[in-house]
GROMACS .gro file of C-alpha atoms in nm:
model
  336
    1MET     CA    1  -8.205   1.519  -1.056
    2LYS     CA    2  -8.493   1.530  -1.326
    3PHE     CA    3  -8.468   1.823  -1.579
    4SER     CA    4  -8.836   1.907  -1.496
    5ARG     CA    5  -8.703   1.999  -1.156
    6LYS     CA    6  -8.379   2.166  -1.262
    7LEU     CA    7  -8.638   2.411  -1.385
    8LEU     CA    8  -8.824   2.514  -1.039
    9TRP     CA    9  -8.446   2.597  -0.894
   10PRO     CA   10  -8.525   2.934  -0.918
   11LEU     CA   11  -8.800   2.883  -0.636
   12ASN     CA   12  -8.555   2.730  -0.409
   13PRO     CA   13  -8.431   3.030  -0.188
   14PHE     CA   14  -8.802   3.075  -0.107
   15TYR     CA   15  -8.883   2.786   0.024
   16TYR     CA   16  -8.550   2.761   0.201
   17TRP     CA   17  -8.622   3.095   0.412
   18GLY     CA   18  -8.951   2.964   0.493
   19ALA     CA   19  -8.790   2.670   0.658
   20LEU     CA   20  -8.546   2.813   0.798
   21THR     CA   21  -8.749   3.088   0.907
   22ILE     CA   22  -9.023   2.836   1.147
   23LYS     CA   23  -8.667   2.648   1.203
   24LYS     CA   24  -8.523   2.957   1.387
   25MET     CA   25  -8.866   3.060   1.530
   26TYR     CA   26  -8.825   2.693   1.733
   27ASP     CA   27  -8.485   2.737   1.818
   28TRP     CA   28  -8.522   3.107   1.956
   29ASN     CA   29  -8.854   2.913   2.153
   30ILE     CA   30  -9.090   3.195   1.964
   31PHE     CA   31  -9.293   2.861   1.882
   32LYS     CA   32  -9.337   2.651   2.163
   33SER     CA   33  -9.261   2.295   2.140
   34GLN     CA   34  -9.416   2.034   2.388
   35THR     CA   35  -9.173   1.806   2.614
   36TYR     CA   36  -9.252   1.487   2.790
   37ASN     CA   37  -9.163   1.283   3.092
   38PHE     CA   38  -9.181   0.980   2.943
   39PRO     CA   39  -8.987   0.766   2.669
   40LEU     CA   40  -9.095   0.936   2.326
   41ILE     CA   41  -8.906   0.817   2.022
   42THR     CA   42  -8.941   0.988   1.670
   43VAL     CA   43  -8.832   0.817   1.350
   44GLY     CA   44  -8.831   1.042   1.084
   45ASN     CA   45  -8.615   1.214   0.791
   46LEU     CA   46  -8.531   1.558   0.636
   47SER     CA   47  -8.665   1.428   0.311
   48VAL     CA   48  -9.015   1.381   0.157
   49GLY     CA   49  -9.010   1.005   0.196
   50GLY     CA   50  -8.839   0.696   0.033
   51THR     CA   51  -8.597   0.624   0.372
   52GLY     CA   52  -8.747   0.286   0.543
   53LYS     CA   53  -8.949   0.469   0.793
   54SER     CA   54  -9.212   0.172   0.819
   55PRO     CA   55  -8.943  -0.112   0.859
   56PHE     CA   56  -8.734   0.099   1.142
   57VAL     CA   57  -9.071   0.163   1.349
   58ALA     CA   58  -9.115  -0.239   1.328
   59TYR     CA   59  -8.774  -0.308   1.403
   60LEU     CA   60  -8.813  -0.054   1.749
   61ILE     CA   61  -9.177  -0.214   1.789
   62ASP     CA   62  -8.979  -0.592   1.772
   63ILE     CA   63  -8.675  -0.466   2.072
   64LEU     CA   64  -8.877  -0.305   2.257
   65GLN     CA   65  -9.253  -0.469   2.301
   66ASN     CA   66  -9.151  -0.765   2.524
   67GLU     CA   67  -9.047  -0.524   2.781
   68LYS     CA   68  -9.269  -0.231   2.780
   69ARG     CA   69  -9.650  -0.125   2.651
   70ILE     CA   70  -9.604  -0.007   2.305
   71ALA     CA   71  -9.783   0.245   2.070
   72THR     CA   72  -9.718   0.368   1.797
   73LEU     CA   73  -9.836   0.739   1.644
   74SER     CA   74  -9.864   0.844   1.266
   75ARG     CA   75 -10.037   1.110   1.066
   76GLY     CA   76 -10.246   0.831   0.873
   77TYR     CA   77 -10.172   1.004   0.527
   78LYS     CA   78 -10.449   0.953   0.264
   79ARG     CA   79 -10.684   0.812   0.535
   80SER     CA   80 -11.044   0.913   0.486
   81THR     CA   81 -11.123   0.970   0.830
   82THR     CA   82 -10.987   1.278   1.061
   83GLY     CA   83 -10.864   1.323   1.405
   84PHE     CA   84 -10.734   1.087   1.659
   85GLN     CA   85 -10.790   0.718   1.553
   86LEU     CA   86 -10.752   0.428   1.720
   87ALA     CA   87 -10.682   0.114   1.517
   88ASN     CA   88 -10.835  -0.225   1.584
   89THR     CA   89 -10.884  -0.562   1.388
   90ASN     CA   90 -11.123  -0.439   1.175
   91SER     CA   91 -10.983  -0.119   1.076
   92THR     CA   92 -10.884  -0.035   0.663
   93ALA     CA   93 -10.616   0.136   0.489
   94LEU     CA   94 -10.889   0.372   0.399
   95GLU     CA   95 -10.970   0.486   0.746
   96ILE     CA   96 -10.623   0.494   0.917
   97GLY     CA   97 -10.350   0.458   0.664
   98ASP     CA   98 -10.158   0.179   0.531
   99GLU     CA   99  -9.873   0.200   0.734
  100PRO     CA  100 -10.071   0.190   1.073
  101LEU     CA  101 -10.228  -0.100   0.931
  102GLN     CA  102  -9.943  -0.254   0.875
  103PHE     CA  103  -9.835  -0.203   1.267
  104LYS     CA  104 -10.144  -0.333   1.364
  105THR     CA  105 -10.177  -0.670   1.155
  106THR     CA  106  -9.825  -0.735   1.197
  107TYR     CA  107  -9.814  -0.635   1.614
  108PRO     CA  108 -10.175  -0.697   1.688
  109ASN     CA  109 -10.071  -0.653   2.066
  110ILE     CA  110  -9.962  -0.286   2.061
  111THR     CA  111 -10.148   0.029   2.052
  112VAL     CA  112 -10.155   0.195   1.694
  113ALA     CA  113 -10.320   0.518   1.688
  114VAL     CA  114 -10.352   0.810   1.380
  115ASP     CA  115 -10.352   1.178   1.464
  116ALA     CA  116 -10.239   1.461   1.224
  117GLU     CA  117 -10.193   1.687   1.533
  118ARG     CA  118  -9.939   1.494   1.702
  119ARG     CA  119  -9.956   1.672   2.063
  120ASN     CA  120 -10.316   1.593   2.074
  121GLY     CA  121 -10.257   1.247   1.945
  122ILE     CA  122 -10.006   1.212   2.257
  123ASN     CA  123 -10.271   1.358   2.479
  124GLN     CA  124 -10.525   1.083   2.383
  125LEU     CA  125 -10.294   0.763   2.397
  126ARG     CA  126 -10.243   0.878   2.761
  127LYS     CA  127 -10.547   0.902   2.898
  128LEU     CA  128 -10.576   0.521   2.745
  129LYS     CA  129 -10.596   0.241   3.025
  130PRO     CA  130 -10.345   0.101   3.086
  131LYS     CA  131 -10.159   0.408   2.917
  132PRO     CA  132  -9.837   0.343   2.676
  133GLU     CA  133  -9.585   0.350   2.855
  134VAL     CA  134  -9.308   0.413   2.533
  135ILE     CA  135  -9.474   0.595   2.261
  136ILE     CA  136  -9.321   0.583   1.879
  137LEU     CA  137  -9.404   0.880   1.649
  138ASP     CA  138  -9.360   0.828   1.276
  139ASP     CA  139  -9.220   1.033   1.043
  140ALA     CA  140  -9.253   1.363   1.303
  141PHE     CA  141  -8.924   1.463   1.296
  142GLN     CA  142  -9.026   1.756   1.119
  143HIS     CA  143  -9.310   1.819   1.379
  144ARG     CA  144  -9.167   2.079   1.608
  145LYS     CA  145  -9.441   2.143   1.801
  146VAL     CA  146  -9.347   1.819   2.012
  147THR     CA  147  -9.005   1.716   2.091
  148ALA     CA  148  -8.891   1.345   2.150
  149GLY     CA  149  -8.642   1.257   2.407
  150LEU     CA  150  -8.471   1.041   2.120
  151GLN     CA  151  -8.469   1.143   1.741
  152ILE     CA  152  -8.392   0.934   1.495
  153LEU     CA  153  -8.287   1.072   1.165
  154LEU     CA  154  -8.288   0.835   0.900
  155THR     CA  155  -8.135   0.893   0.504
  156THR     CA  156  -8.080   0.671   0.277
  157HIS     CA  157  -7.716   0.531   0.148
  158TYR     CA  158  -7.828   0.635  -0.240
  159ASN     CA  159  -7.951   0.945  -0.157
  160LEU     CA  160  -7.759   1.105   0.168
  161TYR     CA  161  -7.920   1.463   0.310
  162PRO     CA  162  -7.596   1.629   0.230
  163ASP     CA  163  -7.617   1.532  -0.145
  164ASP     CA  164  -7.976   1.643  -0.135
  165CYS     CA  165  -8.166   2.008  -0.193
  166MET     CA  166  -8.463   2.171  -0.042
  167LEU     CA  167  -8.790   2.194  -0.260
  168PRO     CA  168  -8.903   2.193  -0.479
  169SER     CA  169  -8.628   2.092  -0.696
  170GLY     CA  170  -8.459   1.840  -0.422
  171ASP     CA  171  -8.610   1.644  -0.158
  172LEU     CA  172  -8.578   1.838   0.124
  173ARG     CA  173  -8.840   1.934   0.390
  174GLU     CA  174  -8.601   2.104   0.593
  175PRO     CA  175  -8.245   2.286   0.599
  176ILE     CA  176  -7.910   2.057   0.621
  177SER     CA  177  -7.899   2.194   0.955
  178ALA     CA  178  -8.213   2.041   1.081
  179ALA     CA  179  -8.016   1.742   1.109
  180ALA     CA  180  -7.852   1.874   1.470
  181ARG     CA  181  -8.209   1.767   1.622
  182ALA     CA  182  -8.094   1.430   1.603
  183THR     CA  183  -7.919   1.243   1.873
  184ILE     CA  184  -7.925   0.885   1.617
  185ILE     CA  185  -7.843   0.935   1.228
  186VAL     CA  186  -7.902   0.596   1.078
  187VAL     CA  187  -7.797   0.534   0.644
  188THR     CA  188  -8.095   0.329   0.520
  189LYS     CA  189  -8.065   0.091   0.254
  190CYS     CA  190  -7.717   0.024   0.212
  191PRO     CA  191  -7.585  -0.284   0.054
  192LEU     CA  192  -7.523  -0.521   0.304
  193ASN     CA  193  -7.136  -0.622   0.229
  194LEU     CA  194  -7.098  -0.228   0.235
  195SER     CA  195  -6.723  -0.209   0.363
  196ASP     CA  196  -6.577  -0.011   0.693
  197HIS     CA  197  -6.406   0.219   0.452
  198LEU     CA  198  -6.700   0.338   0.262
  199GLN     CA  199  -6.892   0.384   0.607
  200GLN     CA  200  -6.632   0.600   0.722
  201LYS     CA  201  -6.666   0.807   0.403
  202ILE     CA  202  -6.986   0.839   0.466
  203ILE     CA  203  -6.970   0.950   0.836
  204THR     CA  204  -6.714   1.208   0.713
  205LYS     CA  205  -6.945   1.328   0.496
  206LEU     CA  206  -7.255   1.335   0.759
  207ASN     CA  207  -7.036   1.518   0.981
  208PRO     CA  208  -7.203   1.428   1.282
  209LEU     CA  209  -7.199   1.657   1.598
  210ALA     CA  210  -7.019   1.496   1.935
  211HIS     CA  211  -7.405   1.393   2.071
  212GLN     CA  212  -7.469   1.189   1.775
  213SER     CA  213  -7.412   0.837   1.657
  214VAL     CA  214  -7.436   0.700   1.270
  215TYR     CA  215  -7.541   0.348   1.212
  216PHE     CA  216  -7.576   0.166   0.891
  217THR     CA  217  -7.862  -0.057   0.777
  218GLY     CA  218  -7.976  -0.245   0.489
  219ILE     CA  219  -8.295  -0.476   0.373
  220ALA     CA  220  -8.324  -0.825   0.449
  221TYR     CA  221  -8.595  -0.957   0.235
  222ALA     CA  222  -8.756  -1.283   0.360
  223GLU     CA  223  -8.706  -1.620   0.170
  224THR     CA  224  -9.131  -1.654   0.178
  225VAL     CA  225  -9.449  -1.479   0.029
  226HIS     CA  226  -9.768  -1.415   0.226
  227SER     CA  227 -10.099  -1.410   0.134
  228ASN     CA  228 -10.439  -1.372   0.290
  229THR     CA  229 -10.427  -1.751   0.431
  230SER     CA  230 -10.136  -1.869   0.334
  231LYS     CA  231  -9.732  -1.853   0.225
  232LEU     CA  232  -9.502  -2.024   0.002
  233ASN     CA  233  -9.108  -2.018  -0.048
  234LEU     CA  234  -8.991  -1.713  -0.239
  235GLU     CA  235  -8.790  -1.914  -0.468
  236LYS     CA  236  -9.050  -2.123  -0.571
  237PHE     CA  237  -9.302  -1.827  -0.653
  238THR     CA  238  -9.048  -1.698  -0.877
  239GLU     CA  239  -9.039  -1.955  -1.052
  240ASN     CA  240  -9.374  -1.853  -1.240
  241THR     CA  241  -9.392  -1.558  -1.434
  242PHE     CA  242  -9.573  -1.250  -1.199
  243CYS     CA  243  -9.686  -0.931  -1.198
  244LEU     CA  244  -9.519  -0.679  -0.941
  245VAL     CA  245  -9.727  -0.397  -0.812
  246THR     CA  246  -9.567  -0.120  -0.590
  247GLY     CA  247  -9.716   0.194  -0.482
  248ILE     CA  248  -9.404   0.334  -0.277
  249ALA     CA  249  -9.186   0.615  -0.262
  250ASN     CA  250  -8.840   0.373  -0.435
  251PRO     CA  251  -8.911   0.030  -0.557
  252THR     CA  252  -8.575  -0.003  -0.675
  253PRO     CA  253  -8.395  -0.230  -0.397
  254LEU     CA  254  -8.714  -0.429  -0.440
  255VAL     CA  255  -8.622  -0.490  -0.845
  256ASN     CA  256  -8.306  -0.564  -0.801
  257HIS     CA  257  -8.358  -0.822  -0.519
  258LEU     CA  258  -8.617  -0.999  -0.787
  259ASN     CA  259  -8.386  -0.950  -1.044
  260GLU     CA  260  -8.084  -1.091  -0.888
  261LEU     CA  261  -8.317  -1.398  -0.822
  262GLU     CA  262  -8.335  -1.402  -1.216
  263ALA     CA  263  -8.703  -1.364  -1.180
  264THR     CA  264  -8.926  -1.266  -1.514
  265PHE     CA  265  -9.214  -1.010  -1.379
  266VAL     CA  266  -9.410  -0.708  -1.538
  267HIS     CA  267  -9.387  -0.392  -1.279
  268LEU     CA  268  -9.664  -0.197  -1.247
  269ASN     CA  269  -9.538   0.103  -1.079
  270PHE     CA  270  -9.765   0.363  -0.870
  271PRO     CA  271  -9.702   0.691  -0.694
  272ASP     CA  272  -9.636   0.642  -0.321
  273HIS     CA  273  -9.934   0.557  -0.106
  274HIS     CA  274 -10.135   0.523  -0.410
  275VAL     CA  275 -10.527   0.474  -0.424
  276PHE     CA  276 -10.603   0.211  -0.676
  277SER     CA  277 -10.882   0.273  -0.901
  278ASP     CA  278 -11.113  -0.008  -1.034
  279ARG     CA  279 -10.949   0.041  -1.406
  280GLU     CA  280 -10.623  -0.014  -1.227
  281ILE     CA  281 -10.760  -0.326  -1.017
  282LYS     CA  282 -10.890  -0.501  -1.319
  283LYS     CA  283 -10.552  -0.475  -1.496
  284ILE     CA  284 -10.390  -0.605  -1.213
  285SER     CA  285 -10.606  -0.890  -1.174
  286SER     CA  286 -10.541  -1.037  -1.529
  287HIS     CA  287 -10.221  -1.159  -1.380
  288GLN     CA  288 -10.231  -1.512  -1.262
  289PHE     CA  289  -9.984  -1.424  -0.973
  290ILE     CA  290  -9.896  -1.095  -0.812
  291LEU     CA  291  -9.631  -0.927  -0.580
  292THR     CA  292  -9.646  -0.661  -0.359
  293THR     CA  293  -9.498  -0.458  -0.094
  294GLN     CA  294  -9.633  -0.536   0.284
  295LYS     CA  295  -9.732  -0.169   0.279
  296ASP     CA  296  -9.915  -0.214  -0.064
  297PHE     CA  297 -10.080  -0.517   0.049
  298MET     CA  298 -10.242  -0.348   0.305
  299ARG     CA  299 -10.446  -0.136   0.062
  300LEU     CA  300 -10.523  -0.474  -0.188
  301LYS     CA  301 -10.545  -0.720   0.044
  302ASP     CA  302 -10.954  -0.718   0.091
  303ILE     CA  303 -11.018  -0.664  -0.295
  304GLU     CA  304 -11.188  -0.977  -0.398
  305ILE     CA  305 -11.081  -1.032  -0.714
  306LEU     CA  306 -10.761  -1.065  -0.586
  307LYS     CA  307 -10.766  -1.213  -0.255
  308GLU     CA  308 -10.634  -1.563  -0.393
  309LYS     CA  309 -10.334  -1.432  -0.603
  310LEU     CA  310 -10.236  -1.150  -0.422
  311PHE     CA  311  -9.886  -1.180  -0.186
  312TYR     CA  312  -9.650  -0.983  -0.039
  313LEU     CA  313  -9.240  -1.014   0.042
  314PRO     CA  314  -9.169  -0.922   0.403
  315ILE     CA  315  -8.871  -0.698   0.461
  316LYS     CA  316  -8.602  -0.654   0.790
  317VAL     CA  317  -8.389  -0.388   0.897
  318LYS     CA  318  -8.032  -0.528   0.863
  319PHE     CA  319  -7.778  -0.364   1.078
  320LEU     CA  320  -7.465  -0.368   0.921
  321ASN     CA  321  -7.242  -0.251   1.259
  322ASN     CA  322  -7.294  -0.178   1.603
  323GLU     CA  323  -7.616  -0.337   1.655
  324ALA     CA  324  -7.602  -0.394   2.009
  325ALA     CA  325  -7.473  -0.004   2.074
  326PHE     CA  326  -7.772   0.093   1.933
  327LYS     CA  327  -7.989  -0.138   2.121
  328GLN     CA  328  -7.825  -0.009   2.461
  329GLN     CA  329  -7.895   0.353   2.330
  330ILE     CA  330  -8.249   0.277   2.292
  331ASN     CA  331  -8.277   0.082   2.623
  332ALA     CA  332  -8.128   0.399   2.796
  333ILE     CA  333  -8.423   0.650   2.699
  334VAL     CA  334  -8.662   0.364   2.743
  335SER     CA  335  -8.543   0.314   3.088
  336SER     CA  336  -8.481   0.686   3.238
   0.00000   0.00000   0.00000
């Protein structure tokens, strides 16, 4: 924990009791939560970000899109629009947010929508013809106005929620007890060689309830980098000195991966969902080769001076254990 955040520790009890009060209001049915009679899947976390929600939503789309009509619903963080918006082939990150644009760009045949009010977004999606058969709620675990049939809670290997504390000195938005709402807990960003023994130690620390399943996933990086018009072999690309541009919550795994490839690069690191200024764009464009994440690429790909030199490195979720059992749980919910 940074020293500056330690100074905020006296404020933690106020945030904790405020969050706990809201939680209890829903638990005691004083505040009402809407349930639905069709498959609704929530992917979220207890912390303020960086757990790998977008790759996990993409994984769910991959395994479901050939069987059902899929829609994703996100808040659309840092977009310029308000209310319910449907993504289309001409949408921009400024209009719908970088992550929803990433979903629509990667999966053009699914329905992608944004709405800060999840209940309204769900109702609008169900009015479409044909209406989606499955809706995936991105980053909505803490959105208690909606109760999904399946709630997937993500926590990172390097910062498990039992080891964290509440805002403002920690990263948790809700008390640890809120994890009880989850049906599935996924430990993300694990080393791909994480042993069964260490997995079991983590499960013991998480202390799952009887109804909860725990899975472990890591990040699998692609062997190619992609631009607007082409793709290159990653090893060939890293023979050049390049600029790595990141505006994500935790770029460390990507930096470590590039270091393992013995790449030579300058790292320009920005806050999550960063809106790049003209001065920053000029600095980035001074480099001949530029690599970024797929999410950041959504915000940078249409800038003219970057188009010929900007590439992103795709990633995929890789299960370390029991992937077949996970898919079976998903299919059971979707088929019910």
